Short mmCIF file of N, CA and C in Angstrom, two decimals:
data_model
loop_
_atom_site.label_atom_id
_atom_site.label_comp_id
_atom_site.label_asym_id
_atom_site.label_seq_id
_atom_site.Cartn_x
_atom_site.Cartn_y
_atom_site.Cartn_z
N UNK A 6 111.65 107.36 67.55
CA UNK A 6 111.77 105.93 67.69
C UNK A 6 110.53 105.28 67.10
N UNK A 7 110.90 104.38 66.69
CA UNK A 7 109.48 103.42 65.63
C UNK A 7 109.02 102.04 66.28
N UNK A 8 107.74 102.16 67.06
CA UNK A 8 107.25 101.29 67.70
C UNK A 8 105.81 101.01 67.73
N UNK A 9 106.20 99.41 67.58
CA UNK A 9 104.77 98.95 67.04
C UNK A 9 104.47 97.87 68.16
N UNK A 10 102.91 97.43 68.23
CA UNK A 10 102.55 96.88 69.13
C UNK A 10 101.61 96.02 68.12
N UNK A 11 101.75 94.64 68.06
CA UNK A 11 100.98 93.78 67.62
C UNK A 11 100.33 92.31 68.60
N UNK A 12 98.99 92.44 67.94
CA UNK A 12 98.76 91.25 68.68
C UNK A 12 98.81 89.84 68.72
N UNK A 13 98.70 88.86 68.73
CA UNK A 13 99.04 87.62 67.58
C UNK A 13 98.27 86.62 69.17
N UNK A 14 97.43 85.87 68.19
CA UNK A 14 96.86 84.47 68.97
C UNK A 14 97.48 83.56 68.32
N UNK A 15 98.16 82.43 69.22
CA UNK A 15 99.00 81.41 68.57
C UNK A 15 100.46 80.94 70.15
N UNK A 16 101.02 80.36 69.12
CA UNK A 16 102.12 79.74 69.92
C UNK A 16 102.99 80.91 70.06
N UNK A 17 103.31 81.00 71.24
CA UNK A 17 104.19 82.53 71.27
C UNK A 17 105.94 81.78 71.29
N UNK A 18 105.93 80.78 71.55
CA UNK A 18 107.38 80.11 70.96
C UNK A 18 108.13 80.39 68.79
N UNK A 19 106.88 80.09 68.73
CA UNK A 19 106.69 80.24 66.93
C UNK A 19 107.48 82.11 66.51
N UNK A 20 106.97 82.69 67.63
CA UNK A 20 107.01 84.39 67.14
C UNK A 20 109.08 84.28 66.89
N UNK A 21 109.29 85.28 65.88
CA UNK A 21 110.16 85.54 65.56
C UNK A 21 110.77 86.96 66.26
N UNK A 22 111.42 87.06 67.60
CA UNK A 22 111.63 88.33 68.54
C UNK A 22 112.66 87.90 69.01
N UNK A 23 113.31 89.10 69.15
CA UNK A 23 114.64 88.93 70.37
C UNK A 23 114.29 88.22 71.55
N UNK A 24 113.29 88.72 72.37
CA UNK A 24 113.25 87.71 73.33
C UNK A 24 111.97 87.49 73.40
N UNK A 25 111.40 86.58 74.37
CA UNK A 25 110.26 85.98 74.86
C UNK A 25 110.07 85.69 76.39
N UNK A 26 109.06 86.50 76.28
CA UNK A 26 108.60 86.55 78.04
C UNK A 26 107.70 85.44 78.72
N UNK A 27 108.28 84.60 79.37
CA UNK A 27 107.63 84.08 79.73
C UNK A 27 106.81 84.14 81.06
N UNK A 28 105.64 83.70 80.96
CA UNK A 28 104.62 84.05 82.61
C UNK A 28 105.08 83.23 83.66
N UNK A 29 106.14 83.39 84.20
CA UNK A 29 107.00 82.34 85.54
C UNK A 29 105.99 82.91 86.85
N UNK A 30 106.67 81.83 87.85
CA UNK A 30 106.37 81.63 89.08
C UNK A 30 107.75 82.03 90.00
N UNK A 31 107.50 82.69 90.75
CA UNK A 31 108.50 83.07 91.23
C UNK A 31 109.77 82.27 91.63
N UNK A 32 109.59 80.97 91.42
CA UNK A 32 110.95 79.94 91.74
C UNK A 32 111.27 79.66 90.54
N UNK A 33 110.74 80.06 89.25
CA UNK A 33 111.09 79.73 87.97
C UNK A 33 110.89 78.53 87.28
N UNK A 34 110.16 77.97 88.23
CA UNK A 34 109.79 76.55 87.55
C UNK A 34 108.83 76.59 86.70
N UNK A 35 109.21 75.86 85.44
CA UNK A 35 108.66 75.40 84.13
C UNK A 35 107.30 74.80 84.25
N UNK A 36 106.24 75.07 84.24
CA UNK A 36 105.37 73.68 84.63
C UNK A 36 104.28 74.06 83.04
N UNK A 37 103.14 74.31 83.05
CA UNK A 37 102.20 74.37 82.22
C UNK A 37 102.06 75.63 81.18
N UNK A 38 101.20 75.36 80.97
CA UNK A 38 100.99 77.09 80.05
C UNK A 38 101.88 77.44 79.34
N UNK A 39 102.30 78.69 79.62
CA UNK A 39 103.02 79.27 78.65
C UNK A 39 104.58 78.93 78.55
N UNK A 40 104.69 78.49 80.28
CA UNK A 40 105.50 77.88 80.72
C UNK A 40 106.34 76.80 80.27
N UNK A 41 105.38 75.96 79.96
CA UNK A 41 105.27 74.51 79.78
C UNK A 41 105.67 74.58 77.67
N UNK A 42 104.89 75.37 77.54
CA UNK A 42 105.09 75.35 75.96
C UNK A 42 106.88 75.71 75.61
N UNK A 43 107.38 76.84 76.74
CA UNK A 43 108.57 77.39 76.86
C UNK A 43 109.65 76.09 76.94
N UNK A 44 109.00 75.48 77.89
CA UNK A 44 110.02 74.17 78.54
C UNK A 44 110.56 73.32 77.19
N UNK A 45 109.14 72.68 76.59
CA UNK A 45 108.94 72.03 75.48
C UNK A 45 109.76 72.40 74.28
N UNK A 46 109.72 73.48 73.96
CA UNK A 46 110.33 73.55 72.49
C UNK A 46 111.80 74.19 73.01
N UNK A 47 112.10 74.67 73.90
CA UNK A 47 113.39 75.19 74.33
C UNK A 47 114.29 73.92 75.07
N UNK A 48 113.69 73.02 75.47
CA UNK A 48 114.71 72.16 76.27
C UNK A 48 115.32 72.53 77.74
N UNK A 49 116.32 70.81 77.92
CA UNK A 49 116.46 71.44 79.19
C UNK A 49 117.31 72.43 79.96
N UNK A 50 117.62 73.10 78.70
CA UNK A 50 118.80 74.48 79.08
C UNK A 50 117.96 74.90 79.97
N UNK A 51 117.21 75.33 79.60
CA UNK A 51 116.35 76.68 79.58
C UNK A 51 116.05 76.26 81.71
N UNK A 52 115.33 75.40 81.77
CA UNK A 52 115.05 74.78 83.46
C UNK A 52 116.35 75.14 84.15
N UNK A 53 117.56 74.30 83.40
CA UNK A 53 118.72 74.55 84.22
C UNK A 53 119.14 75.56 84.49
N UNK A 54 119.01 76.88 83.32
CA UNK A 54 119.10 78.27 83.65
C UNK A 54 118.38 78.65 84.55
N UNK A 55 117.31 78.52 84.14
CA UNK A 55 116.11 78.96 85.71
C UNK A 55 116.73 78.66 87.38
N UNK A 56 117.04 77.27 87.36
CA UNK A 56 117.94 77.07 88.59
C UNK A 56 118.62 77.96 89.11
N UNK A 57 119.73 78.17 87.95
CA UNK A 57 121.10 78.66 88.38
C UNK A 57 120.63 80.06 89.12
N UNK A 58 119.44 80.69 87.89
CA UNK A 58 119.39 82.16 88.24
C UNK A 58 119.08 82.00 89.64
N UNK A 59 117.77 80.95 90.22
CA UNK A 59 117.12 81.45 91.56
C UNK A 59 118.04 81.10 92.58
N UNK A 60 118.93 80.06 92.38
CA UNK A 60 120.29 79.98 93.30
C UNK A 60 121.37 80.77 93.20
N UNK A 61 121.35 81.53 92.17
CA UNK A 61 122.42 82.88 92.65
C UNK A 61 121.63 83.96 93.14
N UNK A 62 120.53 84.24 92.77
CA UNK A 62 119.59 85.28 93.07
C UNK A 62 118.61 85.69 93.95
N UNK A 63 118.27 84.26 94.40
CA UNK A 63 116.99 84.22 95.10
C UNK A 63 115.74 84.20 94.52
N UNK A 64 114.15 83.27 94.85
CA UNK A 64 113.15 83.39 94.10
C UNK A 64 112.98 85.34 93.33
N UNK A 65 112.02 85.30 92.32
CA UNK A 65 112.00 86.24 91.76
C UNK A 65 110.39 87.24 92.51
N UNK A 66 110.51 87.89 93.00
CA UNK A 66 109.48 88.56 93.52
C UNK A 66 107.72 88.73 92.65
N UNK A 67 107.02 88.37 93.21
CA UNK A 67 105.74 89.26 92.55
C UNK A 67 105.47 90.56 91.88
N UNK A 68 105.84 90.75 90.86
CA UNK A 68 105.90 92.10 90.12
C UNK A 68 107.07 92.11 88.96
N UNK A 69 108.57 91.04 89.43
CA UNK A 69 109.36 91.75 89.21
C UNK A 69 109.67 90.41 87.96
N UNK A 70 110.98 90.43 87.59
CA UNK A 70 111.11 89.81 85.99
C UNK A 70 112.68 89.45 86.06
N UNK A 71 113.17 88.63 85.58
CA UNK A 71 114.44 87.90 85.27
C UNK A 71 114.58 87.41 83.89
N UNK A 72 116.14 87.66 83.49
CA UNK A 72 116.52 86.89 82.22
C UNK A 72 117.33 85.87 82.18
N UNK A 73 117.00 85.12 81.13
CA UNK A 73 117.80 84.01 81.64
C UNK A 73 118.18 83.51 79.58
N UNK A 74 118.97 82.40 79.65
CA UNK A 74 119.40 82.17 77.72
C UNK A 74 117.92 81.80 77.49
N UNK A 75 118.34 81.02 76.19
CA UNK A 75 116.44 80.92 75.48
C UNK A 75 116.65 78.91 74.78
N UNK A 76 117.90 78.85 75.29
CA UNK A 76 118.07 77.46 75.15
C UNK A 76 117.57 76.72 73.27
N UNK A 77 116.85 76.20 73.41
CA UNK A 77 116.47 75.96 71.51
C UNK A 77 115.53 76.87 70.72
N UNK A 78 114.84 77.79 71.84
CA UNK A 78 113.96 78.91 71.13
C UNK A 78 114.97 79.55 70.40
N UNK A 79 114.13 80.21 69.01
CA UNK A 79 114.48 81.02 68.47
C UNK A 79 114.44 82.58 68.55
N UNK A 80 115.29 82.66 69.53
CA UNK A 80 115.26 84.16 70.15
C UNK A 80 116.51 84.41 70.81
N UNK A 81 116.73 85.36 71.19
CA UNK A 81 118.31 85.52 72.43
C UNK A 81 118.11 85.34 73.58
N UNK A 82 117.10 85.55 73.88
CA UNK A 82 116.97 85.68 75.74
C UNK A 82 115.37 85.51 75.88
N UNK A 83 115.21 85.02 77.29
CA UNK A 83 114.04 84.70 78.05
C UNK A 83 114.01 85.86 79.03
N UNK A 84 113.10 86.34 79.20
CA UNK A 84 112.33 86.71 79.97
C UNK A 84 111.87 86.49 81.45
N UNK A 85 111.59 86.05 81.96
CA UNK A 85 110.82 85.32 83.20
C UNK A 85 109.83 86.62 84.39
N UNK A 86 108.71 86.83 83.82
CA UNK A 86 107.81 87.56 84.20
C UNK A 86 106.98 86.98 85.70
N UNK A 87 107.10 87.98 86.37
CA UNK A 87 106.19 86.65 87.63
C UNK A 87 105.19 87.89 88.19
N UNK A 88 103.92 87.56 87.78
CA UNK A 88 102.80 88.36 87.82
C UNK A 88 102.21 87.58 89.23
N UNK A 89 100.57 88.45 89.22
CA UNK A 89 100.44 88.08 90.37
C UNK A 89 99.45 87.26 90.44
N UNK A 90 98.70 86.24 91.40
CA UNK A 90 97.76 85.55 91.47
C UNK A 90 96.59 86.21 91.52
N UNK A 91 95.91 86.14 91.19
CA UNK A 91 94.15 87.00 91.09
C UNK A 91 93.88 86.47 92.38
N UNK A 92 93.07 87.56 93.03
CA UNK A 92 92.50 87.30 95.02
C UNK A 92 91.65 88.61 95.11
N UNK A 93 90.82 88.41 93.40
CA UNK A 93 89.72 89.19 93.17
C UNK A 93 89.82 90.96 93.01
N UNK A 94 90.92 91.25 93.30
CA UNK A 94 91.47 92.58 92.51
C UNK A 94 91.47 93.47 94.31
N UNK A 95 91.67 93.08 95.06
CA UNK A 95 92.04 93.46 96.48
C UNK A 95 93.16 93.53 97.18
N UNK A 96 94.28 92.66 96.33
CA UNK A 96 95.37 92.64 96.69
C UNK A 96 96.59 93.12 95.97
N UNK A 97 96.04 94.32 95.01
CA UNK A 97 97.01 95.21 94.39
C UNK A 97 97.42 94.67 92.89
N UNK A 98 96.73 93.42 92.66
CA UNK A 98 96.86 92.69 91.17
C UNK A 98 97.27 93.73 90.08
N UNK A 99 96.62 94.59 90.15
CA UNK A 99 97.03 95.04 88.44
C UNK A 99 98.23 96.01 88.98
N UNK A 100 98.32 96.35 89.90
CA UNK A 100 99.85 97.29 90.04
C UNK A 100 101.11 96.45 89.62
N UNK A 101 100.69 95.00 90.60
CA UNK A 101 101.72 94.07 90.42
C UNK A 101 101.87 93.48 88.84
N UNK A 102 101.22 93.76 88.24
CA UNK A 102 100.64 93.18 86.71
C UNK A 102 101.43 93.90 86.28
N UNK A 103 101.52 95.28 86.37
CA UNK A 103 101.78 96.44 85.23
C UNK A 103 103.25 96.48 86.00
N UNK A 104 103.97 96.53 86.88
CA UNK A 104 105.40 96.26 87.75
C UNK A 104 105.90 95.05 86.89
N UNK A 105 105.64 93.54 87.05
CA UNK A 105 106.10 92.85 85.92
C UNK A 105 106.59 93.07 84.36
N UNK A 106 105.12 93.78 83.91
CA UNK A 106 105.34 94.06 82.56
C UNK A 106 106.27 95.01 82.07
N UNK A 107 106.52 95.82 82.91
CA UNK A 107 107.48 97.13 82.97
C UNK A 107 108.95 96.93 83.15
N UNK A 108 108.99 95.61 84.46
CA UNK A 108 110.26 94.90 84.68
C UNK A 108 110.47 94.02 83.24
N UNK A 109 109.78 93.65 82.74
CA UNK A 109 110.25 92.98 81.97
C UNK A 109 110.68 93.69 80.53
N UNK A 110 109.88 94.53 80.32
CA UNK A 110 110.47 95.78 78.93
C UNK A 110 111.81 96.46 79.49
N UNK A 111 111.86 96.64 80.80
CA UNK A 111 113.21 97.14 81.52
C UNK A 111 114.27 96.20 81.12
N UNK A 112 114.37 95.04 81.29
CA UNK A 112 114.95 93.85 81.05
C UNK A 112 115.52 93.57 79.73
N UNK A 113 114.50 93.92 79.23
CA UNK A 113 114.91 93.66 77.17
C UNK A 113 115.52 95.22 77.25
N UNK A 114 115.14 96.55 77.19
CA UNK A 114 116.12 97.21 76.80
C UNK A 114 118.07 97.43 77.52
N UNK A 115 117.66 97.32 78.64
CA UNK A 115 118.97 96.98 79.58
C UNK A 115 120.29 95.91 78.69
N UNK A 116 119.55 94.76 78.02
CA UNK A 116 120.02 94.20 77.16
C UNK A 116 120.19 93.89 75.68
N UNK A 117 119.71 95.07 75.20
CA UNK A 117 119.61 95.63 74.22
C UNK A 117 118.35 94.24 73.18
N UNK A 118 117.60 94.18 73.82
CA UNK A 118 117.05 93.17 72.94
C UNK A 118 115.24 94.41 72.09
N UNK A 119 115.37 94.23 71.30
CA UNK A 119 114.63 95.36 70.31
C UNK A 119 113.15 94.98 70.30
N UNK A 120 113.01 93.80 70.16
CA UNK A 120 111.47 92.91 70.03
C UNK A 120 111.35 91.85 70.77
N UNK A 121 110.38 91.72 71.45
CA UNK A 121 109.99 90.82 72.88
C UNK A 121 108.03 90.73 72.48
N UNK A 122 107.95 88.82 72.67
CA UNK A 122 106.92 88.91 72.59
C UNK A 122 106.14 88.65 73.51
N UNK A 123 105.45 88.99 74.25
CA UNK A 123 104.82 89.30 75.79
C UNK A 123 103.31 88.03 75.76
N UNK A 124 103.23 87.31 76.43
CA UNK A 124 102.10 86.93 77.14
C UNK A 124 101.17 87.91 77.68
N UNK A 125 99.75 86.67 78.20
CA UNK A 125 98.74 87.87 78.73
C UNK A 125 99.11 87.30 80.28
N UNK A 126 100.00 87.62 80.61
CA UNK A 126 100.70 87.37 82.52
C UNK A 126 99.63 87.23 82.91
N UNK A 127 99.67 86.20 83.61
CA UNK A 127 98.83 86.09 84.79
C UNK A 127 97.34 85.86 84.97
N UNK A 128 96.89 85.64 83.27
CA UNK A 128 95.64 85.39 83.06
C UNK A 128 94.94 84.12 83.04
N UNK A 129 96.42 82.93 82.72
CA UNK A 129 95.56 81.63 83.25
C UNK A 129 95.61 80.79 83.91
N UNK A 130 96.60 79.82 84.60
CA UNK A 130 95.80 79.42 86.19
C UNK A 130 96.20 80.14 87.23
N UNK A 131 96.74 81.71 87.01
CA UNK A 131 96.85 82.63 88.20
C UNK A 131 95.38 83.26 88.25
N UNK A 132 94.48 83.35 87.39
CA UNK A 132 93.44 83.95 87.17
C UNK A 132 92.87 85.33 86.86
N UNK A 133 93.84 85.99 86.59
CA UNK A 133 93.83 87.16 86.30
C UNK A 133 92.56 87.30 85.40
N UNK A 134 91.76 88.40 85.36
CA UNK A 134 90.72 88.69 84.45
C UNK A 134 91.21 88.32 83.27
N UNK A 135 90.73 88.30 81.53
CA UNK A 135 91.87 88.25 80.35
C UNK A 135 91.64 89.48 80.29
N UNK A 136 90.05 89.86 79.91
CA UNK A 136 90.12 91.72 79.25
C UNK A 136 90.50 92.49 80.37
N UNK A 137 91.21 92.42 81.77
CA UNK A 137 91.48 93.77 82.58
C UNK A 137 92.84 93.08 82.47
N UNK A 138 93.52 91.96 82.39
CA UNK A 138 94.91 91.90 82.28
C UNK A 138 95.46 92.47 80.72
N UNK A 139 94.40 92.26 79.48
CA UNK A 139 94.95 92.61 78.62
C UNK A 139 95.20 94.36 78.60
N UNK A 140 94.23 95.01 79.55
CA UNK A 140 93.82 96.86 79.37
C UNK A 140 95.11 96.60 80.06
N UNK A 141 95.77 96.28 81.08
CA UNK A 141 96.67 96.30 82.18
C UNK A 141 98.17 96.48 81.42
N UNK A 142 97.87 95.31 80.77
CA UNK A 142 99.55 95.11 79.83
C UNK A 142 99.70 96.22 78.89
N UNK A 143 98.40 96.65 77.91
CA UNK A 143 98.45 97.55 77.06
C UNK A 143 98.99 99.10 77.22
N UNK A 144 97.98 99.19 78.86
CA UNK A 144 98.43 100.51 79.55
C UNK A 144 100.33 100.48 80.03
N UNK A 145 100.68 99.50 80.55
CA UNK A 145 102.00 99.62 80.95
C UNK A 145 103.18 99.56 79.80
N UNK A 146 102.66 99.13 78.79
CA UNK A 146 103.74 99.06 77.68
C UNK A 146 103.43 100.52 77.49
#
């Protein structure tokens, strides 16, 4: 199998991938960040999907990952990654870090989606370290 891992600083809406992961909150609400950039160029499918999922489903757990359409992004499917809040690396953060990231590669192959472009979860107003969230994501992919 032929797999590549690239890095890219920039708008992760812009990337050209099957899907796109976004760094959610466990109720799926759209708000800032990566989030917010998601909301923005995808529209309001994308929120209303979020709804539907957490009202058929229930909020999405700490660790774990949901898909949902991708609304005006250029991709097939969303992602919805829900990492964990930084509380100084005592409360199991990077397990829950590397559980997300894993749920969420689980997610894209389950649905056959080939290329997914990943955020650094949980690194900015959850607070995650960047360089131990980035070793975190690298190790779990």
């Amino acid at each position: 199998m032929n797999q590549a891992i690239k890095i890219v600083h920039g708008d992760i809406t812009d990337e050209n991938v099957d899907a796109i992961v976004n760094a959610a909150n466990s109720q799926l609400v759209l708000g800032a960040g990566v989030a917010g950039a998601i909301a923005r160029r995808g529209g309001p499918a994308i929120q209303e999907a979020c709804d539907s999922w957490v009202q058929a489903h229930g909020e999405v757990p700490t660790g774990q990952a949901a898909i949902t359409g991708a609304g005006n992004l250029p991709c097939k499917a969303l992602i919805h990654a829900v990492g964990p809040v930084w509380q100084g690396g005592k409360a199991h953060e990077e397990e829950l870090l590397a559980s997300a990231v894993k749920a969420s590669l689980a997610l894209a192959t389950k649905n056959g989606l080939k290329s997914i472009a990943l955020p650094a979860i949980s690194s900015g107003i959850y607070g995650f370290p960047i360089d131990l969230c980035i070793r975190v994501i690298i190790a779990s992919i």
